[in-house]
PDB file of C-alpha atoms in Angstrom:
ATOM      1  CA  GLN A   1      -0.625 -12.229 -15.982  1.00 90.00           C
ATOM      2  CA  VAL A   2      -0.572  -9.730 -13.119  1.00 95.00           C
ATOM      3  CA  GLN A   3       0.187 -11.026  -9.654  1.00 97.00           C
ATOM      4  CA  LEU A   4       0.567  -9.070  -6.436  1.00 97.00           C
ATOM      5  CA  VAL A   5       1.755 -10.736  -3.250  1.00 98.00           C
ATOM      6  CA  GLU A   6       2.019  -8.828   0.025  1.00 98.00           C
ATOM      7  CA  SER A   7       4.316  -9.742   2.877  1.00 97.00           C
ATOM      8  CA  GLY A   8       5.763  -8.202   6.006  1.00 97.00           C
ATOM      9  CA  GLY A   9       2.687  -7.962   8.188  1.00 97.00           C
ATOM     10  CA  GLY A  10       2.862  -8.767  11.853  1.00 97.00           C
ATOM     11  CA  SER A  11       2.231  -7.515  15.359  1.00 98.00           C
ATOM     12  CA  VAL A  12       4.120  -4.570  16.842  1.00 98.00           C
ATOM     13  CA  GLN A  13       3.632  -2.139  19.696  1.00 98.00           C
ATOM     14  CA  ALA A  14       2.464   1.422  19.242  1.00 98.00           C
ATOM     15  CA  GLY A  15       5.318   3.670  18.223  1.00 98.00           C
ATOM     16  CA  GLY A  16       7.092   0.892  16.390  1.00 98.00           C
ATOM     17  CA  SER A  17       7.846   0.418  12.710  1.00 98.00           C
ATOM     18  CA  LEU A  18       7.039  -2.128  10.066  1.00 98.00           C
ATOM     19  CA  THR A  19       7.764  -2.451   6.363  1.00 98.00           C
ATOM     20  CA  LEU A  20       5.362  -4.127   3.977  1.00 98.00           C
ATOM     21  CA  SER A  21       6.423  -5.517   0.625  1.00 98.00           C
ATOM     22  CA  CYS A  22       4.429  -6.250  -2.501  1.00 98.00           C
ATOM     23  CA  ALA A  23       6.095  -8.567  -4.986  1.00 97.00           C
ATOM     24  CA  THR A  24       4.730  -7.899  -8.446  1.00 97.00           C
ATOM     25  CA  SER A  25       4.694  -9.616 -11.793  1.00 96.00           C
ATOM     26  CA  GLY A  26       3.156  -8.457 -15.038  1.00 95.00           C
ATOM     27  CA  ILE A  27       3.386  -4.823 -13.902  1.00 93.00           C
ATOM     28  CA  THR A  28       5.134  -2.058 -15.761  1.00 90.00           C
ATOM     29  CA  TYR A  29       5.799   0.815 -13.397  1.00 87.00           C
ATOM     30  CA  SER A  30       6.020   3.332 -16.215  1.00 89.00           C
ATOM     31  CA  THR A  31       2.394   2.707 -17.176  1.00 92.00           C
ATOM     32  CA  ASN A  32       0.816   1.117 -14.100  1.00 94.00           C
ATOM     33  CA  CYS A  33       0.294   3.108 -10.937  1.00 96.00           C
ATOM     34  CA  MET A  34       0.241   1.301  -7.614  1.00 97.00           C
ATOM     35  CA  ALA A  35      -1.231   1.879  -4.204  1.00 98.00           C
ATOM     36  CA  TRP A  36      -1.634   0.499  -0.714  1.00 98.00           C
ATOM     37  CA  PHE A  37      -5.049   0.122   0.879  1.00 98.00           C
ATOM     38  CA  ARG A  38      -6.136  -1.085   4.282  1.00 98.00           C
ATOM     39  CA  GLN A  39      -9.292  -2.334   5.887  1.00 98.00           C
ATOM     40  CA  ALA A  40      -9.848  -2.554   9.616  1.00 97.00           C
ATOM     41  CA  PRO A  41     -12.528  -4.797  11.121  1.00 91.00           C
ATOM     42  CA  GLY A  42     -15.921  -3.172  10.767  1.00 93.00           C
ATOM     43  CA  LYS A  43     -14.584  -0.312   8.674  1.00 96.00           C
ATOM     44  CA  GLU A  44     -14.536   0.635   5.018  1.00 96.00           C
ATOM     45  CA  ARG A  45     -11.500  -0.050   2.904  1.00 97.00           C
ATOM     46  CA  GLU A  46      -9.411   3.081   2.568  1.00 97.00           C
ATOM     47  CA  GLY A  47      -6.551   4.195   0.403  1.00 98.00           C
ATOM     48  CA  VAL A  48      -3.309   4.649   2.309  1.00 98.00           C
ATOM     49  CA  ALA A  49      -0.661   5.640  -0.204  1.00 98.00           C
ATOM     50  CA  ALA A  50      -0.470   5.834  -3.988  1.00 98.00           C
ATOM     51  CA  LEU A  51       2.471   5.992  -6.361  1.00 97.00           C
ATOM     52  CA  ASP A  52       1.685   7.281  -9.831  1.00 96.00           C
ATOM     53  CA  SER A  53       3.709   6.315 -12.874  1.00 94.00           C
ATOM     54  CA  ASP A  54       5.195   9.814 -13.021  1.00 93.00           C
ATOM     55  CA  GLY A  55       6.460   9.460  -9.471  1.00 94.00           C
ATOM     56  CA  MET A  56       3.835  11.560  -7.738  1.00 96.00           C
ATOM     57  CA  ILE A  57       2.921  10.236  -4.308  1.00 97.00           C
ATOM     58  CA  THR A  58      -0.324  10.678  -2.435  1.00 97.00           C
ATOM     59  CA  TYR A  59      -0.902   9.792   1.219  1.00 98.00           C
ATOM     60  CA  ALA A  60      -4.032   9.606   3.270  1.00 97.00           C
ATOM     61  CA  ASP A  61      -4.118  12.373   5.861  1.00 97.00           C
ATOM     62  CA  SER A  62      -4.067   9.797   8.620  1.00 97.00           C
ATOM     63  CA  VAL A  63      -0.622   8.505   7.622  1.00 98.00           C
ATOM     64  CA  LYS A  64       1.151  11.608   6.322  1.00 98.00           C
ATOM     65  CA  GLY A  65       4.526  12.032   7.916  1.00 98.00           C
ATOM     66  CA  ARG A  66       4.563   8.443   9.160  1.00 98.00           C
ATOM     67  CA  PHE A  67       4.308   6.199   6.090  1.00 98.00           C
ATOM     68  CA  THR A  68       6.469   6.114   2.969  1.00 98.00           C
ATOM     69  CA  ILE A  69       5.625   4.372  -0.293  1.00 98.00           C
ATOM     70  CA  SER A  70       8.423   3.405  -2.662  1.00 97.00           C
ATOM     71  CA  GLN A  71       9.314   0.925  -5.374  1.00 95.00           C
ATOM     72  CA  ASP A  72      12.332  -1.039  -6.491  1.00 94.00           C
ATOM     73  CA  ASN A  73      12.142  -1.665 -10.221  1.00 90.00           C
ATOM     74  CA  ALA A  74      15.009  -4.148 -10.212  1.00 92.00           C
ATOM     75  CA  LYS A  75      13.227  -6.299  -7.644  1.00 94.00           C
ATOM     76  CA  ASN A  76       9.725  -5.673  -9.011  1.00 94.00           C
ATOM     77  CA  THR A  77       8.659  -4.784  -5.498  1.00 96.00           C
ATOM     78  CA  LEU A  78       6.525  -2.064  -3.951  1.00 97.00           C
ATOM     79  CA  TYR A  79       7.113  -1.091  -0.322  1.00 98.00           C
ATOM     80  CA  LEU A  80       5.268   0.655   2.450  1.00 98.00           C
ATOM     81  CA  GLN A  81       7.487   1.810   5.297  1.00 98.00           C
ATOM     82  CA  MET A  82       5.354   2.482   8.351  1.00 98.00           C
ATOM     83  CA  ASN A  83       6.728   4.411  11.317  1.00 98.00           C
ATOM     84  CA  SER A  84       5.231   5.714  14.554  1.00 98.00           C
ATOM     85  CA  LEU A  85       2.506   3.133  14.303  1.00 98.00           C
ATOM     86  CA  LYS A  86      -0.737   3.645  16.156  1.00 98.00           C
ATOM     87  CA  PRO A  87      -3.454   1.203  17.231  1.00 97.00           C
ATOM     88  CA  ASP A  88      -5.695   2.785  14.573  1.00 96.00           C
ATOM     89  CA  ASP A  89      -3.274   1.487  11.944  1.00 98.00           C
ATOM     90  CA  THR A  90      -4.379  -2.051  12.740  1.00 98.00           C
ATOM     91  CA  ALA A  91      -5.846  -3.473   9.547  1.00 98.00           C
ATOM     92  CA  THR A  92      -5.335  -5.846   6.684  1.00 98.00           C
ATOM     93  CA  TYR A  93      -3.151  -4.075   4.156  1.00 98.00           C
ATOM     94  CA  TYR A  94      -3.591  -4.676   0.441  1.00 98.00           C
ATOM     95  CA  CYS A  95      -1.344  -3.939  -2.482  1.00 98.00           C
ATOM     96  CA  ALA A  96      -3.151  -2.824  -5.621  1.00 98.00           C
ATOM     97  CA  ALA A  97      -2.319  -1.800  -9.170  1.00 97.00           C
ATOM     98  CA  ALA A  98      -4.212  -0.147 -11.975  1.00 96.00           C
ATOM     99  CA  ASN A  99      -4.085  -0.169 -15.733  1.00 95.00           C
ATOM    100  CA  ALA A 100      -3.628   3.566 -15.518  1.00 94.00           C
ATOM    101  CA  VAL A 101      -0.848   6.018 -14.799  1.00 93.00           C
ATOM    102  CA  TYR A 102      -2.594   7.772 -11.893  1.00 94.00           C
ATOM    103  CA  CYS A 103      -3.866   6.236  -8.647  1.00 93.00           C
ATOM    104  CA  SER A 104      -3.974   9.396  -6.557  1.00 91.00           C
ATOM    105  CA  ASP A 105      -7.751   9.249  -6.147  1.00 92.00           C
ATOM    106  CA  PHE A 106      -7.586   5.596  -5.037  1.00 94.00           C
ATOM    107  CA  TYR A 107     -10.270   4.690  -7.574  1.00 92.00           C
ATOM    108  CA  GLY A 108     -10.323   2.178 -10.377  1.00 93.00           C
ATOM    109  CA  MET A 109      -7.767  -0.332  -9.167  1.00 96.00           C
ATOM    110  CA  ASP A 110      -7.641  -3.370 -11.454  1.00 97.00           C
ATOM    111  CA  TRP A 111      -5.527  -5.884  -9.574  1.00 97.00           C
ATOM    112  CA  TRP A 112      -5.293  -6.748  -5.905  1.00 98.00           C
ATOM    113  CA  GLY A 113      -3.168  -8.811  -3.614  1.00 98.00           C
ATOM    114  CA  LYS A 114      -4.702 -10.996  -0.934  1.00 97.00           C
ATOM    115  CA  GLY A 115      -3.555  -8.795   1.930  1.00 98.00           C
ATOM    116  CA  THR A 116      -1.284  -8.972   4.949  1.00 98.00           C
ATOM    117  CA  LEU A 117      -2.417  -8.354   8.515  1.00 98.00           C
ATOM    118  CA  VAL A 118      -0.879  -5.599  10.619  1.00 98.00           C
ATOM    119  CA  THR A 119      -1.743  -5.456  14.308  1.00 98.00           C
ATOM    120  CA  ILE A 120      -0.639  -2.572  16.523  1.00 98.00           C
ATOM    121  CA  SER A 121      -0.987  -3.016  20.258  1.00 96.00           C
ATOM    122  CA  SER A 122      -0.977  -0.314  22.904  1.00 92.00           C
TER     123      SER A 122
END
């Protein structure tokens, strides 16, 4: 059974940093790609960062140079390090996984966490 549980959300000021974690079970990183999504109030859900099974990483243009996606196989955990945060980064962030090796197009995710709220104040 696949389970994804996000943590690490909170409230920080613009320019600050925050790291999100996604504890996983039932996921094999060699065959399951993973990604982070976010949804702000009144906006569409958008892909933020994707980590393919071959190690290729894709970032949304809005977060390039500021966010870093990574994984720790030993801890079965996916991370999203967020730096230089902006008010526009305020959203609920979701961890997702797919029964596929590529998530770079942010389509076809099969499993989702319940989300963790990130609020950036000015």
